[in-house]
Short mmCIF file of C-alpha atoms in Angstrom, two decimals:
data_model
loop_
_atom_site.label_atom_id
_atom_site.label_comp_id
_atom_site.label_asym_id
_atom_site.label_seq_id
_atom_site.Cartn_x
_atom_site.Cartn_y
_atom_site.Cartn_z
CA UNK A 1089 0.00 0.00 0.00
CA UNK A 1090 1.54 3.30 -0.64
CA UNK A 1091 2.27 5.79 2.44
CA UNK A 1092 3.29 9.31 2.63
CA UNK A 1093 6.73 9.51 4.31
CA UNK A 1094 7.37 13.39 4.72
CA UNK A 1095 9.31 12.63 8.21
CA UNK A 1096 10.59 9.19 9.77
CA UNK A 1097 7.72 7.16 11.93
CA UNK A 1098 9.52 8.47 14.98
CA UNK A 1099 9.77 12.15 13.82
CA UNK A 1100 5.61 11.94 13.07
CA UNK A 1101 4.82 10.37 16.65
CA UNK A 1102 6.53 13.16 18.75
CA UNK A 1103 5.01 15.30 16.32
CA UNK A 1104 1.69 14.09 16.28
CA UNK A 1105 1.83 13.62 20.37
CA UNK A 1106 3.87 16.77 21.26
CA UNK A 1107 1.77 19.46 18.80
CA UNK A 1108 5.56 20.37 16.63
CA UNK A 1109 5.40 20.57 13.08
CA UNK A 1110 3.60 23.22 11.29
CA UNK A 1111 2.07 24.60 14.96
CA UNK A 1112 2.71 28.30 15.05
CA UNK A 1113 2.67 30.31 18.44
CA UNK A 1114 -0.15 32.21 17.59
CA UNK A 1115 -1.99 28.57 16.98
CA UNK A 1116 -0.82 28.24 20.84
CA UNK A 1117 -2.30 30.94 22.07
CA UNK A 1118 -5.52 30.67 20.52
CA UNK A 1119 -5.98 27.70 22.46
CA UNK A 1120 -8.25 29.24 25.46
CA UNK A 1121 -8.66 26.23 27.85
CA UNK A 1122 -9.94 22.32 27.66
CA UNK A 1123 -12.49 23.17 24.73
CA UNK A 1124 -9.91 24.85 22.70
CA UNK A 1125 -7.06 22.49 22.63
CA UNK A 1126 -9.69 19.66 21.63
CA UNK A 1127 -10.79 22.08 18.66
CA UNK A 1128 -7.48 23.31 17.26
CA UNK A 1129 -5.91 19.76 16.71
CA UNK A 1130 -7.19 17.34 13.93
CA UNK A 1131 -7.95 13.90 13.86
CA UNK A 1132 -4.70 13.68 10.90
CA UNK A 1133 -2.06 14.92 13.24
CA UNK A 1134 -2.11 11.93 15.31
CA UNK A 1135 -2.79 9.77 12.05
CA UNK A 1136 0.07 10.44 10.56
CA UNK A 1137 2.27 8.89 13.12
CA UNK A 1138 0.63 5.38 12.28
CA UNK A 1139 1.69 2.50 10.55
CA UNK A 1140 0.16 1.37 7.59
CA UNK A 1141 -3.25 -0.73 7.83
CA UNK A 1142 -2.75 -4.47 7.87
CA UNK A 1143 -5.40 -5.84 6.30
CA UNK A 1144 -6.72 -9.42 4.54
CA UNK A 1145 -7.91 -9.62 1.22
CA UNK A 1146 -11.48 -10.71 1.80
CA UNK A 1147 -10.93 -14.70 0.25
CA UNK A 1148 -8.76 -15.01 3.10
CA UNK A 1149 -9.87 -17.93 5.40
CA UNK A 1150 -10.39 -17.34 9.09
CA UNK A 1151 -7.38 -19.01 9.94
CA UNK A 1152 -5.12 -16.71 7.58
CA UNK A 1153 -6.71 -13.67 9.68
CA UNK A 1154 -6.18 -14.65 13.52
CA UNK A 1155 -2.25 -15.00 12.10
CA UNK A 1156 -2.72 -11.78 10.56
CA UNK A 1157 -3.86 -10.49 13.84
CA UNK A 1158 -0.86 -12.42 15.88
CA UNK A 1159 1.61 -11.65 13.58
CA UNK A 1160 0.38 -8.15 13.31
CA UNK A 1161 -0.11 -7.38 17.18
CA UNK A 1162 -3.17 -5.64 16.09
CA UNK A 1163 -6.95 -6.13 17.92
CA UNK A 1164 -8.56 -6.11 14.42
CA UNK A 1165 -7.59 -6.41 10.70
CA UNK A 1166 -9.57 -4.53 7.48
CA UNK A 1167 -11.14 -6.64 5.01
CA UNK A 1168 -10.32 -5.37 1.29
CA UNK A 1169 -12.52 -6.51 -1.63
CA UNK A 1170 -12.65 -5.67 -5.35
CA UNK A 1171 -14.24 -2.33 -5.83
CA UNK A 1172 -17.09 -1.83 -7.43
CA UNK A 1173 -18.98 -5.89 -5.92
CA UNK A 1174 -19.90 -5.41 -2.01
CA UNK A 1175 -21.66 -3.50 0.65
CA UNK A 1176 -19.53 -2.09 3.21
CA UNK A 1177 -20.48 -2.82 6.95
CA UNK A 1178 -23.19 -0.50 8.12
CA UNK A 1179 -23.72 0.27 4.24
CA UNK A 1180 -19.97 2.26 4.19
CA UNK A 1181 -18.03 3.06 0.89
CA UNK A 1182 -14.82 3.50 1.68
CA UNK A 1183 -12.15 2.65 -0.94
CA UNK A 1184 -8.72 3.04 -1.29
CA UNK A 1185 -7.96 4.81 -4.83
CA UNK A 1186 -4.96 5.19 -7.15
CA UNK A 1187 -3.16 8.72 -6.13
CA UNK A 1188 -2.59 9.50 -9.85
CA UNK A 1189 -5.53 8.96 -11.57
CA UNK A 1190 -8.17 8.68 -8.34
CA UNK A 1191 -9.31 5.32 -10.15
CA UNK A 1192 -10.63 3.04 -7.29
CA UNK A 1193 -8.37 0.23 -6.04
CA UNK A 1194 -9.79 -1.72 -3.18
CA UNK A 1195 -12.66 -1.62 -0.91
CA UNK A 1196 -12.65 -1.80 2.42
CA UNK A 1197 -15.34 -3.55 3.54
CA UNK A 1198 -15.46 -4.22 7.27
CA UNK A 1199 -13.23 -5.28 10.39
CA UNK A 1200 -13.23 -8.34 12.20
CA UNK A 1201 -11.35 -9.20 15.22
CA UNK A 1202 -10.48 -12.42 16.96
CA UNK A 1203 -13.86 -12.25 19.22
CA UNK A 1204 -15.48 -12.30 15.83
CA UNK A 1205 -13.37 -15.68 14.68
CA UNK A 1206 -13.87 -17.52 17.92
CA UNK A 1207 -17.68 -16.52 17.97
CA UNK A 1208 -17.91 -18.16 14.77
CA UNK A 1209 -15.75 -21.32 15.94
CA UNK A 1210 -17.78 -21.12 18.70
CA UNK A 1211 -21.44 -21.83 17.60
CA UNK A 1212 -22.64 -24.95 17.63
CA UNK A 1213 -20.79 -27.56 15.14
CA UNK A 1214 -20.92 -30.98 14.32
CA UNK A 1215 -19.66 -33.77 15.81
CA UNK A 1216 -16.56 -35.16 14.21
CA UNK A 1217 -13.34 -36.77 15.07
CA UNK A 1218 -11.24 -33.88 14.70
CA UNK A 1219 -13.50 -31.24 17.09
CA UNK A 1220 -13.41 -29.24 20.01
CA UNK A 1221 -15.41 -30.80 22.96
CA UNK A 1222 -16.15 -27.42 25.20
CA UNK A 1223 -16.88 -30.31 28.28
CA UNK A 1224 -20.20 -29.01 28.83
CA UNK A 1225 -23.07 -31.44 27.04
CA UNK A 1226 -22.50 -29.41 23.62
CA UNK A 1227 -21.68 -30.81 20.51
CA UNK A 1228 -18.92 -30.23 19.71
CA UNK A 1229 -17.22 -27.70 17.19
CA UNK A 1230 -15.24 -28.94 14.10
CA UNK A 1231 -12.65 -26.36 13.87
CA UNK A 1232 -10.72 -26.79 10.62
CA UNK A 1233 -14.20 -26.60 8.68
CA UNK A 1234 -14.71 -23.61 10.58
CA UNK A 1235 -11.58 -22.09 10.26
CA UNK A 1236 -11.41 -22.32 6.75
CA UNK A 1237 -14.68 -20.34 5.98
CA UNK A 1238 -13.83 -16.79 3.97
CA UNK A 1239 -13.01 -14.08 6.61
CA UNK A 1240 -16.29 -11.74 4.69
CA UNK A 1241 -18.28 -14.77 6.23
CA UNK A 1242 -17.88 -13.38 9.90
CA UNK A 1243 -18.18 -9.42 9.22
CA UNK A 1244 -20.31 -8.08 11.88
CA UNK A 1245 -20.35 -11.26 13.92
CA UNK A 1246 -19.73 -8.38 17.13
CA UNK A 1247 -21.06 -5.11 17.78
CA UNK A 1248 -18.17 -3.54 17.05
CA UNK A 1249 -18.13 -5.05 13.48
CA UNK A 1250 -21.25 -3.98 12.16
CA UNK A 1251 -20.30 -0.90 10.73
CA UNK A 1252 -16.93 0.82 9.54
CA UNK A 1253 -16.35 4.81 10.05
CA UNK A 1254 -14.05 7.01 8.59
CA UNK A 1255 -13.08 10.41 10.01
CA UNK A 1256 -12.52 13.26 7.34
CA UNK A 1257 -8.63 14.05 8.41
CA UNK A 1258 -9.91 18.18 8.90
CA UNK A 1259 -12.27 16.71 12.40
CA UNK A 1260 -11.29 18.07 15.57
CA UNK A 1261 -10.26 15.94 18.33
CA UNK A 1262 -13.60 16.71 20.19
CA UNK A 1263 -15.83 15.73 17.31
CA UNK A 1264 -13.48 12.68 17.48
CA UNK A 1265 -14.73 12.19 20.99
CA UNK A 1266 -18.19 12.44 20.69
CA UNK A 1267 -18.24 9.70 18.14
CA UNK A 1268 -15.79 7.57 20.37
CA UNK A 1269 -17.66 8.30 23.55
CA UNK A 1270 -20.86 6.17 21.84
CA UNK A 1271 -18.88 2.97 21.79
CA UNK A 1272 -16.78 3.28 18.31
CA UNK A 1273 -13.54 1.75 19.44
CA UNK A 1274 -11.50 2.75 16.07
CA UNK A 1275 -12.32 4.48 12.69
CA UNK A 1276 -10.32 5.01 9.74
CA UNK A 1277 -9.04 8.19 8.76
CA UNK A 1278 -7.96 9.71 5.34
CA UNK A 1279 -4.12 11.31 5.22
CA UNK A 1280 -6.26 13.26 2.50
CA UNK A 1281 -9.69 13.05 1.62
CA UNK A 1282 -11.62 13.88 -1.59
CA UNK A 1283 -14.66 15.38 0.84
CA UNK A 1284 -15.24 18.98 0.82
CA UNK A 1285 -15.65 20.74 4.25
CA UNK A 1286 -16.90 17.71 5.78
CA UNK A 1287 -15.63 17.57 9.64
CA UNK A 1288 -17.48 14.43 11.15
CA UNK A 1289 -17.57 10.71 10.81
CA UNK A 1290 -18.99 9.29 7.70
CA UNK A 1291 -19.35 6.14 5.68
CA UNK A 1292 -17.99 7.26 2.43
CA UNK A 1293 -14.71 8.44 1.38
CA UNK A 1294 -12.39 7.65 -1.09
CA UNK A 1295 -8.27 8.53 -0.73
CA UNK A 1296 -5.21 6.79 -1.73
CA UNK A 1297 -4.07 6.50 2.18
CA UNK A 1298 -5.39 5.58 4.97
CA UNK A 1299 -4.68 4.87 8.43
CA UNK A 1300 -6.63 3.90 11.73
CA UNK A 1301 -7.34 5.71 14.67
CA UNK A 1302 -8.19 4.69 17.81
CA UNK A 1303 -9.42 5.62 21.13
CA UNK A 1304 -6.40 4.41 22.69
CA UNK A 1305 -4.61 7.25 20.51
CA UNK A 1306 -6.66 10.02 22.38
CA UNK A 1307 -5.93 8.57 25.57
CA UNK A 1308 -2.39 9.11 25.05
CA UNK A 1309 -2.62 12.90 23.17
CA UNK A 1310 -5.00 13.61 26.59
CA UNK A 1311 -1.82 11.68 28.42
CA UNK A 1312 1.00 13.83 26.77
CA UNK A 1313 -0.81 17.15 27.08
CA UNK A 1314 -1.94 17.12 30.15
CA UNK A 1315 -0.72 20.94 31.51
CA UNK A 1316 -3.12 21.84 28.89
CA UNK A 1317 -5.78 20.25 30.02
CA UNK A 1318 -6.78 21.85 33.64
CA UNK A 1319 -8.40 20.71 36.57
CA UNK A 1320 -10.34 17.89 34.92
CA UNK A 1321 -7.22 15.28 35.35
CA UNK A 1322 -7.79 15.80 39.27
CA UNK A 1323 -10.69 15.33 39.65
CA UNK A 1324 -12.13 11.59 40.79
CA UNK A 1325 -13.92 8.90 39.24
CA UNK A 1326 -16.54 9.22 41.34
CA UNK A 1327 -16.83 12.68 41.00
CA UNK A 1328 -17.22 12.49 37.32
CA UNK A 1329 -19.32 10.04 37.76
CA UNK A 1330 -17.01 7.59 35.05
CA UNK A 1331 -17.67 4.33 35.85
CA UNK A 1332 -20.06 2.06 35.54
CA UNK A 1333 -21.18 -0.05 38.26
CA UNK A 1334 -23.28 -2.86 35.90
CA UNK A 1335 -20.30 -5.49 35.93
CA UNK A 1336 -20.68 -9.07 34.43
CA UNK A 1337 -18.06 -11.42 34.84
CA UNK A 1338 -17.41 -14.97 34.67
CA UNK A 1339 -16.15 -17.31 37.35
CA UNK A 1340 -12.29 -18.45 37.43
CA UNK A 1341 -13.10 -22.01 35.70
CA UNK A 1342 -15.66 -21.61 33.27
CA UNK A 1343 -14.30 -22.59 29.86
CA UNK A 1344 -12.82 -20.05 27.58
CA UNK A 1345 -16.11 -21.34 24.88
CA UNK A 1346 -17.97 -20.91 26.98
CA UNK A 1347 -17.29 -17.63 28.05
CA UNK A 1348 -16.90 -16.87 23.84
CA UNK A 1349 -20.09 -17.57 23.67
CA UNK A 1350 -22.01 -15.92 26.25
CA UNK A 1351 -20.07 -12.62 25.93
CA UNK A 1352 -21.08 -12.45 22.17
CA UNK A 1353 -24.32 -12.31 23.47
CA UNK A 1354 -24.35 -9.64 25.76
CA UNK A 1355 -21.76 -7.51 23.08
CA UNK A 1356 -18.78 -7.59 25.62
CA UNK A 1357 -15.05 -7.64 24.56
CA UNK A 1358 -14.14 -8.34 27.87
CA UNK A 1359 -14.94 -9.89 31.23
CA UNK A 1360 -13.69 -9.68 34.43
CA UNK A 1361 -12.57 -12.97 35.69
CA UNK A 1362 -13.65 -13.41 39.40
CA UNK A 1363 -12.92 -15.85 42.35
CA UNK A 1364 -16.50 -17.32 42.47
CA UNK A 1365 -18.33 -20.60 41.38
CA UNK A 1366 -19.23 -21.31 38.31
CA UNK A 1367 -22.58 -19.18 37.99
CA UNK A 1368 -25.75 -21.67 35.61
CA UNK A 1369 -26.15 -18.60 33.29
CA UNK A 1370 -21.85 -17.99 32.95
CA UNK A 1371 -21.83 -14.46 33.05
CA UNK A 1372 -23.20 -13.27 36.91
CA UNK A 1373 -22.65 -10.07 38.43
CA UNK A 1374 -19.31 -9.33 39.34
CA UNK A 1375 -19.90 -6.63 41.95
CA UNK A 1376 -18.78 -7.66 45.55
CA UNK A 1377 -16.64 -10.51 44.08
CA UNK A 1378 -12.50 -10.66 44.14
CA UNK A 1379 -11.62 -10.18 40.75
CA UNK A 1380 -8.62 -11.83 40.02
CA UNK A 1381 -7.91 -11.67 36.05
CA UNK A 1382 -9.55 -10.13 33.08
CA UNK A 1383 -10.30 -12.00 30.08
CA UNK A 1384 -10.11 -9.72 26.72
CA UNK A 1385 -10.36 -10.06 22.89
CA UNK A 1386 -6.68 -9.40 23.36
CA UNK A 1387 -6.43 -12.85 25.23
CA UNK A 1388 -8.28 -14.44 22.32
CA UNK A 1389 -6.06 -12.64 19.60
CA UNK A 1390 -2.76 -14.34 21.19
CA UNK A 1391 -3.89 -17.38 21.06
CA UNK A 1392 -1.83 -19.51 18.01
CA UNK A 1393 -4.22 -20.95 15.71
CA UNK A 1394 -2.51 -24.47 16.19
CA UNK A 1395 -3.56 -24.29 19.77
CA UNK A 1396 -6.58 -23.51 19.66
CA UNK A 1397 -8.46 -27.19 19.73
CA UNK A 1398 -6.80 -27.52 22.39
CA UNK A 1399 -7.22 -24.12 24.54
CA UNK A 1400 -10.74 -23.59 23.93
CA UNK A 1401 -11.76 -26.19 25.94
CA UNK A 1402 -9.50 -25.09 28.69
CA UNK A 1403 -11.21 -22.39 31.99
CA UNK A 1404 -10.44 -19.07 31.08
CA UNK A 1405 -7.33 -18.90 34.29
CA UNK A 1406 -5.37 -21.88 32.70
CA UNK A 1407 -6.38 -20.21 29.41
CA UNK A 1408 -4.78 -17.00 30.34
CA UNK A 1409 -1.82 -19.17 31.63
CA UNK A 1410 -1.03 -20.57 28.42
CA UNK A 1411 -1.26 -17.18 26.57
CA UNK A 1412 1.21 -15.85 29.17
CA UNK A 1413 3.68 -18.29 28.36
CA UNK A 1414 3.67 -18.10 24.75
CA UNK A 1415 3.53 -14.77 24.46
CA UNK A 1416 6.81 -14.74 26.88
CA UNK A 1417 8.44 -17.08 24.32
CA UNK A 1418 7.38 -14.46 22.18
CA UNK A 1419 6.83 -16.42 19.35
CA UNK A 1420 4.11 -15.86 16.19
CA UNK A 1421 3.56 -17.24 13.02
CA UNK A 1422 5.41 -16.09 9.84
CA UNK A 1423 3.92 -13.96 7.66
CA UNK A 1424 4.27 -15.89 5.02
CA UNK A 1425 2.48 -18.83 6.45
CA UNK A 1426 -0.26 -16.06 7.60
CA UNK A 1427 -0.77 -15.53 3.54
CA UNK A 1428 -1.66 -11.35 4.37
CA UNK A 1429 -0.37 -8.51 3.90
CA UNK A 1430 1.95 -7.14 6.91
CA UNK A 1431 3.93 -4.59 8.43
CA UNK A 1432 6.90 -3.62 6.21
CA UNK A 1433 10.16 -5.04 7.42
CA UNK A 1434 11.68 -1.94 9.49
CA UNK A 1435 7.79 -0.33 10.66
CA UNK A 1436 7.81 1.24 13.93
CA UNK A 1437 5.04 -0.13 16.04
CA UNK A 1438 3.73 3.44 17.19
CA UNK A 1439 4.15 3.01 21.00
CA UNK A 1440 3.80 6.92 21.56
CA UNK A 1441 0.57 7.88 19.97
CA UNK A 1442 -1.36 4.44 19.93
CA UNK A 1443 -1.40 1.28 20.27
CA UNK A 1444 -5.67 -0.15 18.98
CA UNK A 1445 -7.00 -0.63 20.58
CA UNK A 1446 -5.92 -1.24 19.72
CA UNK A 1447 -5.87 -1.85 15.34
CA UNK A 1448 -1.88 0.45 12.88
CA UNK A 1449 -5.26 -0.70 13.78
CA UNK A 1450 -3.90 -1.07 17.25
CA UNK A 1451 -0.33 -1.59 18.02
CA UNK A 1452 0.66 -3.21 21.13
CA UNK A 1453 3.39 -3.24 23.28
CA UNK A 1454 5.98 -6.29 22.51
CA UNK A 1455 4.91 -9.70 24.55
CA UNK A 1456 4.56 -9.84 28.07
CA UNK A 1457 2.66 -10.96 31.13
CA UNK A 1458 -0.28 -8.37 31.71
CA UNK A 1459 -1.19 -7.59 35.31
CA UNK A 1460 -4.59 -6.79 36.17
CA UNK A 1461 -4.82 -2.71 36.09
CA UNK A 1462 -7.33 -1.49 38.40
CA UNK A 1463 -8.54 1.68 40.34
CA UNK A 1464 -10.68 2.97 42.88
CA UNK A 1465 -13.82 5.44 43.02
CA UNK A 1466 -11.09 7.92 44.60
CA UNK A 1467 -8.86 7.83 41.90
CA UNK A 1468 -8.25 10.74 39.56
CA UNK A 1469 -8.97 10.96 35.69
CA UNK A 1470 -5.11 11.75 35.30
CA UNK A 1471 -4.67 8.15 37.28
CA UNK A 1472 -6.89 6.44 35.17
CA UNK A 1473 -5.44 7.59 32.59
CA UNK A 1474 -1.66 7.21 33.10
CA UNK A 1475 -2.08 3.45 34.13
CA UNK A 1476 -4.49 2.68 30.78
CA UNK A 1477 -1.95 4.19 28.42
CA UNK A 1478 1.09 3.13 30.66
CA UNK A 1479 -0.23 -0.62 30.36
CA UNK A 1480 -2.14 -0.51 27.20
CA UNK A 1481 -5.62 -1.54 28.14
CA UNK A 1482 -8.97 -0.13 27.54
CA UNK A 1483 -10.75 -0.90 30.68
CA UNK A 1484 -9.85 0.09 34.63
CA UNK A 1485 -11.91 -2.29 37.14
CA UNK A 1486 -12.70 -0.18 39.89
CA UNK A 1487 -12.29 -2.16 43.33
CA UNK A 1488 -12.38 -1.58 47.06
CA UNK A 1489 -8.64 -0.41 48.19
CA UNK A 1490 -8.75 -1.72 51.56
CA UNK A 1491 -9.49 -3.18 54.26
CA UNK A 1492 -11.45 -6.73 54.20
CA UNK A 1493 -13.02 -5.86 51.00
CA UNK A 1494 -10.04 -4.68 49.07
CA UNK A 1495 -9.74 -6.15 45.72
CA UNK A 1496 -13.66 -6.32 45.22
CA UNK A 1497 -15.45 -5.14 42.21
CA UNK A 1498 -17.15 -2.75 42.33
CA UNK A 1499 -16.95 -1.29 38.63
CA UNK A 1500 -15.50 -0.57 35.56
CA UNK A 1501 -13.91 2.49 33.85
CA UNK A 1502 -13.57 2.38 30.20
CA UNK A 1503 -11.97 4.42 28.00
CA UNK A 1504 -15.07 5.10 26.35
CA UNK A 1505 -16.27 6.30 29.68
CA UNK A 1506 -12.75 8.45 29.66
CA UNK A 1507 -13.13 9.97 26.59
CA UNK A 1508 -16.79 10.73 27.60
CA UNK A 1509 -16.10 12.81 30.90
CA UNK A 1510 -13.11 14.50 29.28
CA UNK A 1511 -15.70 15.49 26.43
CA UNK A 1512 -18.14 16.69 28.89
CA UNK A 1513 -16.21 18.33 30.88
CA UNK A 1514 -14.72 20.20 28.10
CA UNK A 1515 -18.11 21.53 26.69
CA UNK A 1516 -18.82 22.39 30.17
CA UNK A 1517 -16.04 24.52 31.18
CA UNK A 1518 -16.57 26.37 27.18
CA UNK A 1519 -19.94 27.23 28.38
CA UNK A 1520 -18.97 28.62 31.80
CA UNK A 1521 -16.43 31.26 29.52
CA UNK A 1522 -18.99 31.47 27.25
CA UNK A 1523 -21.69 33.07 30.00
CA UNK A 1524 -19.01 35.14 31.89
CA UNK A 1525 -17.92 36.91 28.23
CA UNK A 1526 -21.84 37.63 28.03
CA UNK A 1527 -22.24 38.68 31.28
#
């Protein structure tokens, strides 16, 4: 895919992170508080400093993408099709065209992300020699069949996946927030766009480059800026009123197909994993329970596909157990074998600006054991913040600090919910200046 390569990958992050390049003074002072540093910067300065999509052609089979998404380190892939022959999730047309002649290339027509894949693997199958018995009365699931379905099969298989946004590169970073404060986890954004004044998400666009942008990207501009950003970093969780306190969970040894299964139906990415028995309906309420591991897409993504008749049948703590060791051999599949399209030999995983959540989608840090990353109701947005960038997730379970109930759930901060205060606490503060300059 062809990229625009004014500066090095390094060069773009600080730039993109740090407001330098092409940011006059003047542009610094017109930034009057929270509301006005949200407004002045664009969606495409903290685009640039991405790595190129990685993406599967859409004949790939399922298999081909969950080594796409190992190989990759990325929480979802793009699925490109012939122009011209498909719908686009949540009716999008977005295509990538030629930069010389504007003559449409590819179309991108959805995401899907290992949640997606082991929903699919996940449903009930037939029996057969060769199949993964889940050890709880269900048939059980013949995986190679499964696995080598075409990844457009499983489009839209989760929430998330139903429809694909793209950002015009000219939206501020608080229009960006309003649209990632209503659950969109990533959209794709233009380095330029064919669109005339159009500032907002949409479903159509056509440019020769594009990259993602994710809400673990804003996190970390709000992280590196902020002295810019006032009094709403000190201020607490509770006060804010940022988490929610509707938590499911699952117990410690319910099996990892289980849990697939159930938290496709109630639309969750992840689960809490707390120290409780196994509950007849899986997924129970986690509040006033020791939560003692969380259980992620992320979890599912490092998961080798040669393991996985195996794992799926395994609770979701030895599950996490064998993920932890493999990713601390830090091995993954070639990309060759994976038959997709990659990072360039040389890319710079962006570490500074992202990581998507996460999908150049969403770049993670290299392999290593994850520790649980939680908070309290006293904790401030700054804290929240710091340890979600600092540790790369995209949820902070908010437990008891001490005493007999310390470690107990009591909640969950998201950075949807993050991006939401900040947002509203923003517009807030622009109407309090607003009334005393009319007053």
């Amino acid at each position: 895919m062809a990229q625009l390569r004014a500066f090095s990958d390094e060069q773009q992050q600080q730039e993109a992170l740090h407001g330098h390049g092409g940011v006059t003074n003047s542009n610094k002072k017109a930034r009057a508080g929270l509301c006005g540093v949200l407004r002045e910067r664009k969606v495409v300065e903290l685009a640039r400093g991405k790595r190129r999509l990685v993406e599967v052609p859409y004949t790939a089979t399922l298999a081909n993408a969950a080594n796409a998404l190992l190989a990759g380190r990325v929480s979802a892939v793009t699925v490109a099709a012939p122009p011209g022959h498909w719908i686009g999730a949540g009716g999008s047309l977005i295509v990538e065209s030629d930069p010389a002649t504007g003559a449409a290339r590819k179309h991108y027509i959805g995401m899907v992300n290992m949640l997606d894949i082991l929903t699919h693997i996940a449903e009930t199958g037939h029996d057969d020699d060769d199949a993964v018995d889940d050890g709880g009365g269900s048939p059980p699931v013949d995986l190679d069949r499964r696995m080598s379905v075409p990844v457009s099969s499983v489009i839209g298989h989760s929430l998330e996946g139903l429809t694909l946004w793209t950002l015009h590169p000219n939206t501020s970073l608080l229009d960006c927030m309003e649209t990632f404060s209503k659950g969109v986890h990533r959209a794709l954004v233009p380095l330029e766009s064919s669109a005339d004044n159009v500032v907002a998400v949409e479903l159509v666009e056509s440019a020769p480059v594009y990259r993602m942008l994710t809400q673990m990207d804003v996190v970390r501009f709000l992280r590196a800026h902020g002295a810019e950003l006032g009094g709403v970093l000190s201020r607490t969780v509770r006060e804010l009123g940022a988490a929610s306190e509707a938590v499911l969970a699952v117990a410690r040894r319910t099996k990892v197909i289980e849990a697939i299964r159930t938290m496709r139906a109630a639309s969750l990415t992840a689960v809490p994993v707390v120290d409780a028995p196994i509950d007849a309906y899986i997924l129970q309420d986690g509040r006033g329970k020791k939560v003692v591991e969380t259980f992620s897409a992320t979890d599912l993504r490092d998961c080798p596909v040669a393991q996985l008749r195996s794992w799926l049948g395994a609770s979701v703590t030895e599950f996490k157990d064998k993920v932890a060791e493999y990713r601390r051999e830090g091995s993954k599949p070639l990309d060759a074998a994976a038959g997709v399209q990659s990072p360039d030999e040389g890319d710079t995983i962006n570490t500074a600006v992202d990581a998507g959540t996460g999908t150049g989608n969403e770049e993670e840090k290299p392999p290593r054991t994850r520790e649980m990353v939680t908070c309290s109701f006293e904790s401030t947005l700054g804290e929240v913040i710091e340890k979600a960038a600092a540790s790369h997730v995209h949820r902070l379970w908010v437990v008891d600090g001490e005493g007999e109930k310390e470690g107990m759930l009591r909640g969950v901060v998201s950075l949807t919910d993050v991006l939401r205060v900040v947002r509203e606490a923003a517009l807030g503060e622009d109407r309090e200046l607003h009334d005393i300059v009319s007053s």
